[in-house]
PDB file of C-alpha atoms in Angstrom:
ATOM      1  CA  MET A   4       0.000   0.000   0.000  1.00  0.00           C
ATOM      2  CA  SER A   5       1.425   3.391  -0.982  1.00  0.00           C
ATOM      3  CA  ARG A   6       1.623   6.151   1.570  1.00  0.00           C
ATOM      4  CA  ILE A   7      -1.447   8.361   1.523  1.00  0.00           C
ATOM      5  CA  CYS A   8      -1.027  12.099   1.180  1.00  0.00           C
ATOM      6  CA  PHE A   9      -3.747  14.728   0.859  1.00  0.00           C
ATOM      7  CA  PRO A  10      -4.069  18.424   1.739  1.00  0.00           C
ATOM      8  CA  ASN A  11      -4.296  18.779   5.498  1.00  0.00           C
ATOM      9  CA  TYR A  12      -2.627  20.801   8.238  1.00  0.00           C
ATOM     10  CA  GLU A  13      -1.621  17.880  10.424  1.00  0.00           C
ATOM     11  CA  HIS A  14       0.629  15.326   8.699  1.00  0.00           C
ATOM     12  CA  ARG A  15       2.817  14.832   5.657  1.00  0.00           C
ATOM     13  CA  HIS A  16       1.643  11.302   4.946  1.00  0.00           C
ATOM     14  CA  PHE A  17      -0.313   8.454   6.470  1.00  0.00           C
ATOM     15  CA  ASN A  18       0.829   4.854   6.173  1.00  0.00           C
ATOM     16  CA  SER A  19      -2.718   3.636   5.621  1.00  0.00           C
ATOM     17  CA  LEU A  20      -6.252   4.845   5.099  1.00  0.00           C
ATOM     18  CA  GLN A  21      -7.199   3.399   8.469  1.00  0.00           C
ATOM     19  CA  LYS A  22      -4.544   5.484  10.257  1.00  0.00           C
ATOM     20  CA  ALA A  23      -5.770   8.620   8.484  1.00  0.00           C
ATOM     21  CA  TYR A  24      -9.375   7.844   9.397  1.00  0.00           C
ATOM     22  CA  ARG A  25      -8.626   7.138  13.040  1.00  0.00           C
ATOM     23  CA  TYR A  26      -6.463  10.227  13.403  1.00  0.00           C
ATOM     24  CA  PHE A  27      -8.997  12.687  12.054  1.00  0.00           C
ATOM     25  CA  MET A  28     -12.085  11.043  13.532  1.00  0.00           C
ATOM     26  CA  TYR A  29     -10.827  10.064  16.988  1.00  0.00           C
ATOM     27  CA  VAL A  30      -7.938  12.465  17.647  1.00  0.00           C
ATOM     28  CA  LYS A  31      -8.977  15.641  15.821  1.00  0.00           C
ATOM     29  CA  TYR A  32     -12.750  14.969  15.932  1.00  0.00           C
ATOM     30  CA  CYS A  33     -12.954  15.977  12.276  1.00  0.00           C
ATOM     31  CA  ASP A  34     -15.740  14.952   9.907  1.00  0.00           C
ATOM     32  CA  PHE A  35     -13.980  12.559   7.517  1.00  0.00           C
ATOM     33  CA  SER A  36     -16.586  13.201   4.831  1.00  0.00           C
ATOM     34  CA  TYR A  37     -14.832  16.505   4.109  1.00  0.00           C
ATOM     35  CA  LEU A  38     -11.585  14.663   3.325  1.00  0.00           C
ATOM     36  CA  ILE A  39     -12.586  11.534   1.441  1.00  0.00           C
ATOM     37  CA  ALA A  40     -12.930  13.083  -2.035  1.00  0.00           C
ATOM     38  CA  ASN A  41      -9.448  14.617  -1.832  1.00  0.00           C
ATOM     39  CA  ILE A  42      -7.995  11.298  -0.726  1.00  0.00           C
ATOM     40  CA  ILE A  43      -9.490   9.583  -3.760  1.00  0.00           C
ATOM     41  CA  GLN A  44      -8.666  12.363  -6.206  1.00  0.00           C
ATOM     42  CA  TYR A  45      -5.070  12.977  -5.120  1.00  0.00           C
ATOM     43  CA  ASN A  46      -3.716   9.455  -4.586  1.00  0.00           C
ATOM     44  CA  ILE A  47      -2.932   7.443  -7.693  1.00  0.00           C
ATOM     45  CA  CYS A  48      -3.774   4.061  -6.187  1.00  0.00           C
ATOM     46  CA  TYR A  49      -7.392   5.144  -5.640  1.00  0.00           C
ATOM     47  CA  ARG A  50      -7.712   7.109  -8.897  1.00  0.00           C
ATOM     48  CA  ASP A  51      -6.599   4.053 -10.861  1.00  0.00           C
ATOM     49  CA  TYR A  52      -8.882   1.704  -8.962  1.00  0.00           C
ATOM     50  CA  LEU A  53     -11.847   4.027  -9.426  1.00  0.00           C
ATOM     51  CA  ARG A  54     -11.307   4.260 -13.185  1.00  0.00           C
ATOM     52  CA  GLU A  55     -11.024   0.513 -13.581  1.00  0.00           C
ATOM     53  CA  TYR A  56     -13.683  -0.780 -11.214  1.00  0.00           C
ATOM     54  CA  GLY A  57     -16.109   2.068 -10.484  1.00  0.00           C
ATOM     55  CA  ILE A  58     -17.330   3.758  -7.344  1.00  0.00           C
ATOM     56  CA  GLU A  59     -19.066   0.840  -5.626  1.00  0.00           C
ATOM     57  CA  LEU A  60     -16.076  -1.498  -5.790  1.00  0.00           C
ATOM     58  CA  LEU A  61     -13.859   1.352  -4.656  1.00  0.00           C
ATOM     59  CA  ILE A  62     -16.090   1.832  -1.618  1.00  0.00           C
ATOM     60  CA  GLU A  63     -15.670  -1.866  -0.832  1.00  0.00           C
ATOM     61  CA  LYS A  64     -11.897  -1.456  -1.083  1.00  0.00           C
ATOM     62  CA  LEU A  65     -11.940   1.570   1.219  1.00  0.00           C
ATOM     63  CA  CYS A  66     -14.059  -0.270   3.772  1.00  0.00           C
ATOM     64  CA  ASP A  67     -11.644  -3.203   3.682  1.00  0.00           C
ATOM     65  CA  GLU A  68      -8.725  -0.860   4.356  1.00  0.00           C
ATOM     66  CA  ALA A  69     -10.549   1.134   7.029  1.00  0.00           C
ATOM     67  CA  PRO A  70     -13.310  -1.097   8.487  1.00  0.00           C
ATOM     68  CA  GLU A  71     -14.728   1.802  10.509  1.00  0.00           C
ATOM     69  CA  LEU A  72     -16.067   3.198   7.236  1.00  0.00           C
ATOM     70  CA  ASN A  73     -18.639   0.394   7.177  1.00  0.00           C
ATOM     71  CA  ASN A  74     -20.472   2.249   9.953  1.00  0.00           C
ATOM     72  CA  ASP A  75     -19.834   5.746   8.611  1.00  0.00           C
ATOM     73  CA  SER A  76     -22.735   6.241   6.229  1.00  0.00           C
ATOM     74  CA  ASN A  77     -22.154  10.002   6.128  1.00  0.00           C
ATOM     75  CA  THR A  78     -18.670   9.653   4.591  1.00  0.00           C
ATOM     76  CA  ILE A  79     -19.814   6.978   2.137  1.00  0.00           C
ATOM     77  CA  ASP A  80     -22.838   9.047   1.094  1.00  0.00           C
ATOM     78  CA  CYS A  81     -20.618  12.106   0.554  1.00  0.00           C
ATOM     79  CA  LEU A  82     -18.266  10.040  -1.593  1.00  0.00           C
ATOM     80  CA  ARG A  83     -21.135   8.824  -3.774  1.00  0.00           C
ATOM     81  CA  LYS A  84     -22.453  12.376  -4.077  1.00  0.00           C
ATOM     82  CA  TRP A  85     -19.016  13.644  -5.104  1.00  0.00           C
ATOM     83  CA  TRP A  86     -18.819  10.945  -7.760  1.00  0.00           C
ATOM     84  CA  ASN A  87     -22.287  11.709  -9.088  1.00  0.00           C
ATOM     85  CA  ASP A  88     -21.658  15.456  -9.138  1.00  0.00           C
ATOM     86  CA  CYS A  89     -18.168  15.628 -10.605  1.00  0.00           C
ATOM     87  CA  GLY A  90     -16.117  12.515  -9.954  1.00  0.00           C
ATOM     88  CA  SER A  91     -17.287  10.803 -13.125  1.00  0.00           C
ATOM     89  CA  CYS A  92     -15.218  13.380 -15.026  1.00  0.00           C
ATOM     90  CA  ILE A  93     -11.967  12.157 -13.478  1.00  0.00           C
ATOM     91  CA  ALA A  94      -9.162  12.517 -16.017  1.00  0.00           C
ATOM     92  CA  GLU A  95      -6.983   9.772 -17.477  1.00  0.00           C
ATOM     93  CA  TYR A  96      -3.791  11.285 -16.081  1.00  0.00           C
ATOM     94  CA  ASP A  97      -2.386  11.186 -12.543  1.00  0.00           C
ATOM     95  CA  ILE A  98      -2.843  13.775  -9.813  1.00  0.00           C
ATOM     96  CA  GLN A  99      -0.792  13.230  -6.687  1.00  0.00           C
ATOM     97  CA  CYS A 100      -0.491  15.216  -3.469  1.00  0.00           C
ATOM     98  CA  TYR A 101       2.954  15.734  -1.945  1.00  0.00           C
ATOM     99  CA  HIS A 102       4.358  17.477   1.091  1.00  0.00           C
ATOM    100  CA  ILE A 103       6.349  20.564   0.088  1.00  0.00           C
ATOM    101  CA  GLN A 104       9.526  18.961   1.443  1.00  0.00           C
ATOM    102  CA  ASP A 105       9.104  15.685  -0.450  1.00  0.00           C
ATOM    103  CA  GLU A 106      11.716  14.668  -2.975  1.00  0.00           C
ATOM    104  CA  ILE A 107       9.985  14.134  -6.311  1.00  0.00           C
ATOM    105  CA  THR A 108      11.142  13.332  -9.836  1.00  0.00           C
ATOM    106  CA  ILE A 109       9.593  15.214 -12.759  1.00  0.00           C
ATOM    107  CA  LEU A 110      10.604  14.533 -16.369  1.00  0.00           C
ATOM    108  CA  GLY A 111      13.604  12.616 -15.097  1.00  0.00           C
ATOM    109  CA  HIS A 112      14.884  15.401 -12.825  1.00  0.00           C
ATOM    110  CA  THR A 113      14.754  15.002  -9.047  1.00  0.00           C
ATOM    111  CA  PHE A 114      13.750  18.067  -7.035  1.00  0.00           C
ATOM    112  CA  ASN A 115      14.343  18.381  -3.309  1.00  0.00           C
ATOM    113  CA  GLY A 116      10.950  19.828  -2.462  1.00  0.00           C
ATOM    114  CA  LEU A 117       9.093  22.970  -3.479  1.00  0.00           C
ATOM    115  CA  ASN A 118      11.935  25.392  -2.744  1.00  0.00           C
ATOM    116  CA  ASP A 119      14.183  23.521  -5.156  1.00  0.00           C
ATOM    117  CA  ILE A 120      11.515  23.797  -7.861  1.00  0.00           C
ATOM    118  CA  ILE A 121      11.270  27.549  -7.243  1.00  0.00           C
ATOM    119  CA  LYS A 122      15.059  27.871  -7.535  1.00  0.00           C
ATOM    120  CA  HIS A 123      14.902  26.302 -10.998  1.00  0.00           C
ATOM    121  CA  CYS A 124      12.312  28.747 -12.361  1.00  0.00           C
ATOM    122  CA  GLU A 125      13.625  30.647 -15.382  1.00  0.00           C
ATOM    123  CA  MET A 126      10.501  32.651 -16.204  1.00  0.00           C
ATOM    124  CA  THR A 127       7.458  33.917 -14.319  1.00  0.00           C
ATOM    125  CA  CYS A 128       4.124  34.962 -15.726  1.00  0.00           C
ATOM    126  CA  LYS A 129       1.145  36.865 -14.391  1.00  0.00           C
ATOM    127  CA  GLU A 130      -2.162  37.673 -16.037  1.00  0.00           C
ATOM    128  CA  GLY A 131      -3.126  41.302 -15.538  1.00  0.00           C
ATOM    129  CA  LEU A 132      -6.069  43.155 -17.022  1.00  0.00           C
ATOM    130  CA  PRO A 133      -8.065  41.239 -19.648  1.00  0.00           C
ATOM    131  CA  GLY A 134      -5.777  40.510 -22.572  1.00  0.00           C
ATOM    132  CA  MET A 135      -2.641  41.615 -20.719  1.00  0.00           C
ATOM    133  CA  ILE A 136       0.022  39.045 -19.829  1.00  0.00           C
ATOM    134  CA  TYR A 137       3.264  39.934 -18.069  1.00  0.00           C
ATOM    135  CA  CYS A 138       6.212  37.556 -18.491  1.00  0.00           C
ATOM    136  CA  SER A 139       9.535  38.087 -16.765  1.00  0.00           C
ATOM    137  CA  PRO A 140      12.671  36.012 -17.401  1.00  0.00           C
ATOM    138  CA  LEU A 141      14.729  35.232 -14.317  1.00  0.00           C
ATOM    139  CA  GLU A 142      18.520  35.406 -14.204  1.00  0.00           C
ATOM    140  CA  ARG A 143      19.193  31.935 -12.906  1.00  0.00           C
ATOM    141  CA  LYS A 144      21.480  29.156 -13.991  1.00  0.00           C
ATOM    142  CA  LYS A 145      19.508  26.906 -16.332  1.00  0.00           C
ATOM    143  CA  GLN A 146      19.707  23.146 -15.980  1.00  0.00           C
ATOM    144  CA  ALA A 147      20.361  21.126 -19.108  1.00  0.00           C
ATOM    145  CA  ASP A 148      17.785  18.450 -18.303  1.00  0.00           C
ATOM    146  CA  ILE A 149      14.839  20.468 -16.917  1.00  0.00           C
ATOM    147  CA  HIS A 150      13.255  23.883 -17.370  1.00  0.00           C
ATOM    148  CA  VAL A 151      10.611  25.411 -15.105  1.00  0.00           C
ATOM    149  CA  GLY A 152       8.206  28.302 -15.526  1.00  0.00           C
ATOM    150  CA  GLU A 153       5.832  29.785 -12.956  1.00  0.00           C
ATOM    151  CA  ILE A 154       2.349  31.216 -13.550  1.00  0.00           C
ATOM    152  CA  TYR A 155       1.031  32.960 -10.466  1.00  0.00           C
ATOM    153  CA  GLU A 156      -1.689  35.180  -9.104  1.00  0.00           C
ATOM    154  CA  ARG A 157      -1.389  37.249  -5.940  1.00  0.00           C
ATOM    155  CA  TYR A 158      -3.734  36.709  -3.031  1.00  0.00           C
ATOM    156  CA  PRO A 159      -6.740  39.042  -3.304  1.00  0.00           C
ATOM    157  CA  ILE A 160      -6.530  42.430  -1.598  1.00  0.00           C
ATOM    158  CA  PHE A 161      -9.658  43.410   0.291  1.00  0.00           C
ATOM    159  CA  ASP A 162      -8.350  46.228   2.475  1.00  0.00           C
ATOM    160  CA  SER A 163      -5.131  47.968   3.514  1.00  0.00           C
ATOM    161  CA  SER A 164      -4.239  45.155   5.911  1.00  0.00           C
ATOM    162  CA  ASP A 165      -3.770  42.841   2.907  1.00  0.00           C
ATOM    163  CA  LEU A 166      -1.181  45.046   1.173  1.00  0.00           C
ATOM    164  CA  LYS A 167       1.737  43.387   2.953  1.00  0.00           C
ATOM    165  CA  ASP A 168       0.556  39.874   2.101  1.00  0.00           C
ATOM    166  CA  ARG A 169       3.119  38.543  -0.414  1.00  0.00           C
ATOM    167  CA  ARG A 170       1.537  35.137  -0.828  1.00  0.00           C
ATOM    168  CA  ALA A 171       0.475  33.950  -4.252  1.00  0.00           C
ATOM    169  CA  PHE A 172      -1.309  31.022  -5.878  1.00  0.00           C
ATOM    170  CA  ARG A 173       1.495  29.332  -7.815  1.00  0.00           C
ATOM    171  CA  ASN A 174       1.457  26.990 -10.816  1.00  0.00           C
ATOM    172  CA  PHE A 175       4.642  25.518 -12.288  1.00  0.00           C
ATOM    173  CA  ILE A 176       5.168  24.036 -15.750  1.00  0.00           C
ATOM    174  CA  PHE A 177       8.072  21.741 -16.660  1.00  0.00           C
ATOM    175  CA  ARG A 178       9.746  21.253 -20.033  1.00  0.00           C
ATOM    176  CA  HIS A 179      12.827  19.576 -21.476  1.00  0.00           C
ATOM    177  CA  LEU A 180      13.534  22.679 -23.564  1.00  0.00           C
ATOM    178  CA  PRO A 181      14.069  26.250 -22.316  1.00  0.00           C
ATOM    179  CA  ILE A 182      10.860  28.017 -21.302  1.00  0.00           C
ATOM    180  CA  CYS A 183       9.752  30.767 -23.668  1.00  0.00           C
ATOM    181  CA  GLU A 184       6.982  33.349 -23.469  1.00  0.00           C
ATOM    182  CA  MET A 185       4.747  31.277 -25.747  1.00  0.00           C
ATOM    183  CA  ASP A 186       4.967  28.371 -23.294  1.00  0.00           C
ATOM    184  CA  MET A 187       3.677  30.664 -20.576  1.00  0.00           C
ATOM    185  CA  ARG A 188       0.877  32.062 -22.713  1.00  0.00           C
ATOM    186  CA  ASP A 189      -0.172  28.558 -23.704  1.00  0.00           C
ATOM    187  CA  ALA A 190      -0.166  27.486 -20.057  1.00  0.00           C
ATOM    188  CA  LEU A 191      -2.496  30.349 -19.170  1.00  0.00           C
ATOM    189  CA  THR A 192      -5.150  28.697 -21.344  1.00  0.00           C
ATOM    190  CA  ILE A 193      -5.334  25.781 -18.895  1.00  0.00           C
ATOM    191  CA  PRO A 194      -8.715  25.967 -17.157  1.00  0.00           C
ATOM    192  CA  HIS A 195      -8.247  27.044 -13.578  1.00  0.00           C
ATOM    193  CA  ARG A 196     -10.583  26.727 -10.660  1.00  0.00           C
ATOM    194  CA  CYS A 197     -10.823  28.370  -7.274  1.00  0.00           C
ATOM    195  CA  ASN A 198      -7.604  29.967  -6.006  1.00  0.00           C
ATOM    196  CA  PHE A 199      -6.063  29.958  -9.497  1.00  0.00           C
ATOM    197  CA  CYS A 200      -5.507  26.195  -9.351  1.00  0.00           C
ATOM    198  CA  MET A 201      -4.540  24.724 -12.725  1.00  0.00           C
ATOM    199  CA  VAL A 202      -4.229  21.184 -11.381  1.00  0.00           C
ATOM    200  CA  ASN A 203      -7.669  19.786 -12.029  1.00  0.00           C
ATOM    201  CA  GLU A 204      -9.425  17.270 -14.256  1.00  0.00           C
ATOM    202  CA  SER A 205      -9.408  19.469 -17.383  1.00  0.00           C
ATOM    203  CA  ILE A 206      -5.718  19.831 -18.266  1.00  0.00           C
ATOM    204  CA  PRO A 207      -4.791  19.307 -21.943  1.00  0.00           C
ATOM    205  CA  HIS A 208      -2.365  16.383 -22.104  1.00  0.00           C
ATOM    206  CA  ASP A 209       0.267  18.405 -23.936  1.00  0.00           C
ATOM    207  CA  MET A 210       0.399  20.798 -20.950  1.00  0.00           C
ATOM    208  CA  LEU A 211       1.439  18.106 -18.469  1.00  0.00           C
ATOM    209  CA  PRO A 212       3.202  17.984 -16.078  1.00  0.00           C
ATOM    210  CA  ILE A 213       2.058  20.894 -13.937  1.00  0.00           C
ATOM    211  CA  LEU A 214       2.364  21.523 -10.201  1.00  0.00           C
ATOM    212  CA  TYR A 215       0.227  23.742  -7.961  1.00  0.00           C
ATOM    213  CA  TYR A 216       0.911  25.290  -4.577  1.00  0.00           C
ATOM    214  CA  LYS A 217      -1.785  27.449  -3.041  1.00  0.00           C
ATOM    215  CA  GLY A 218       0.646  29.792  -1.297  1.00  0.00           C
ATOM    216  CA  ASP A 219       0.356  28.481   2.249  1.00  0.00           C
ATOM    217  CA  GLY A 220       0.165  25.144   3.970  1.00  0.00           C
ATOM    218  CA  GLU A 221       2.511  22.215   3.477  1.00  0.00           C
ATOM    219  CA  HIS A 222       1.079  20.336   0.509  1.00  0.00           C
ATOM    220  CA  MET A 223       1.246  20.699  -3.258  1.00  0.00           C
ATOM    221  CA  LEU A 224      -0.540  18.966  -6.142  1.00  0.00           C
ATOM    222  CA  LEU A 225       1.217  17.484  -9.167  1.00  0.00           C
ATOM    223  CA  ALA A 226      -0.482  16.357 -12.380  1.00  0.00           C
ATOM    224  CA  THR A 227       1.442  14.086 -14.744  1.00  0.00           C
ATOM    225  CA  GLY A 228       0.714  11.872 -17.694  1.00  0.00           C
ATOM    226  CA  LYS A 229       0.442   8.143 -17.001  1.00  0.00           C
ATOM    227  CA  ARG A 230       3.690   7.491 -18.883  1.00  0.00           C
ATOM    228  CA  ASN A 231       5.523  10.021 -16.701  1.00  0.00           C
ATOM    229  CA  ARG A 232       4.627   8.420 -13.382  1.00  0.00           C
ATOM    230  CA  ILE A 233       6.256  10.258 -10.518  1.00  0.00           C
ATOM    231  CA  VAL A 234       8.367   8.226  -8.152  1.00  0.00           C
ATOM    232  CA  GLU A 235       8.302   9.579  -4.624  1.00  0.00           C
ATOM    233  CA  GLY A 236      11.578   9.594  -2.775  1.00  0.00           C
ATOM    234  CA  GLU A 237      11.802   7.842   0.532  1.00  0.00           C
TER     235      GLU A 237
END
């Protein structure tokens, strides 16, 4: 069983679904129904099983791994509702959640966490007013085997107290060839959801891989094609 990772403020990973369930239900007194869809969506083992066998057999698998779920009708009902509402559109590529300090390999290059990815960025891009795109090359040593570009959007400003907030919603694209402005403009066409997140179920395959970090917290999401499976470092 692969380690389970999903966006939360408590742990990097869990060694099993049962440990995750028991921690949030019995230690944190958290409603697990709010977590189950993310666990399915952002862990390859469950995404693959869901595609191949469907929601009902997946539920059986989850209940085998975490027997307490057999008596948790609320979580199971929420999972079925998620699947009926939007889960049936799950894409054919992988989406995996990682801790920001995890070692991950993308297009054959191993990064030592999010900060290492940021250090490799050679161009940033921000969408301004409608039709206006601002791209800025960065003076950093380029790696021969990997090239990284960042598309970001600042946190919204509601009042003067927000002016000092330097956080941003951050998306990163990866290429074997140097990043150019057209790469950034093409990436901006990727449908994005809440909080400028481009890692979703509607990414064109030629835009993979792409990584998203929401600007705070300790987890990031990485979407990759099935042939570019990411191997998590131990």
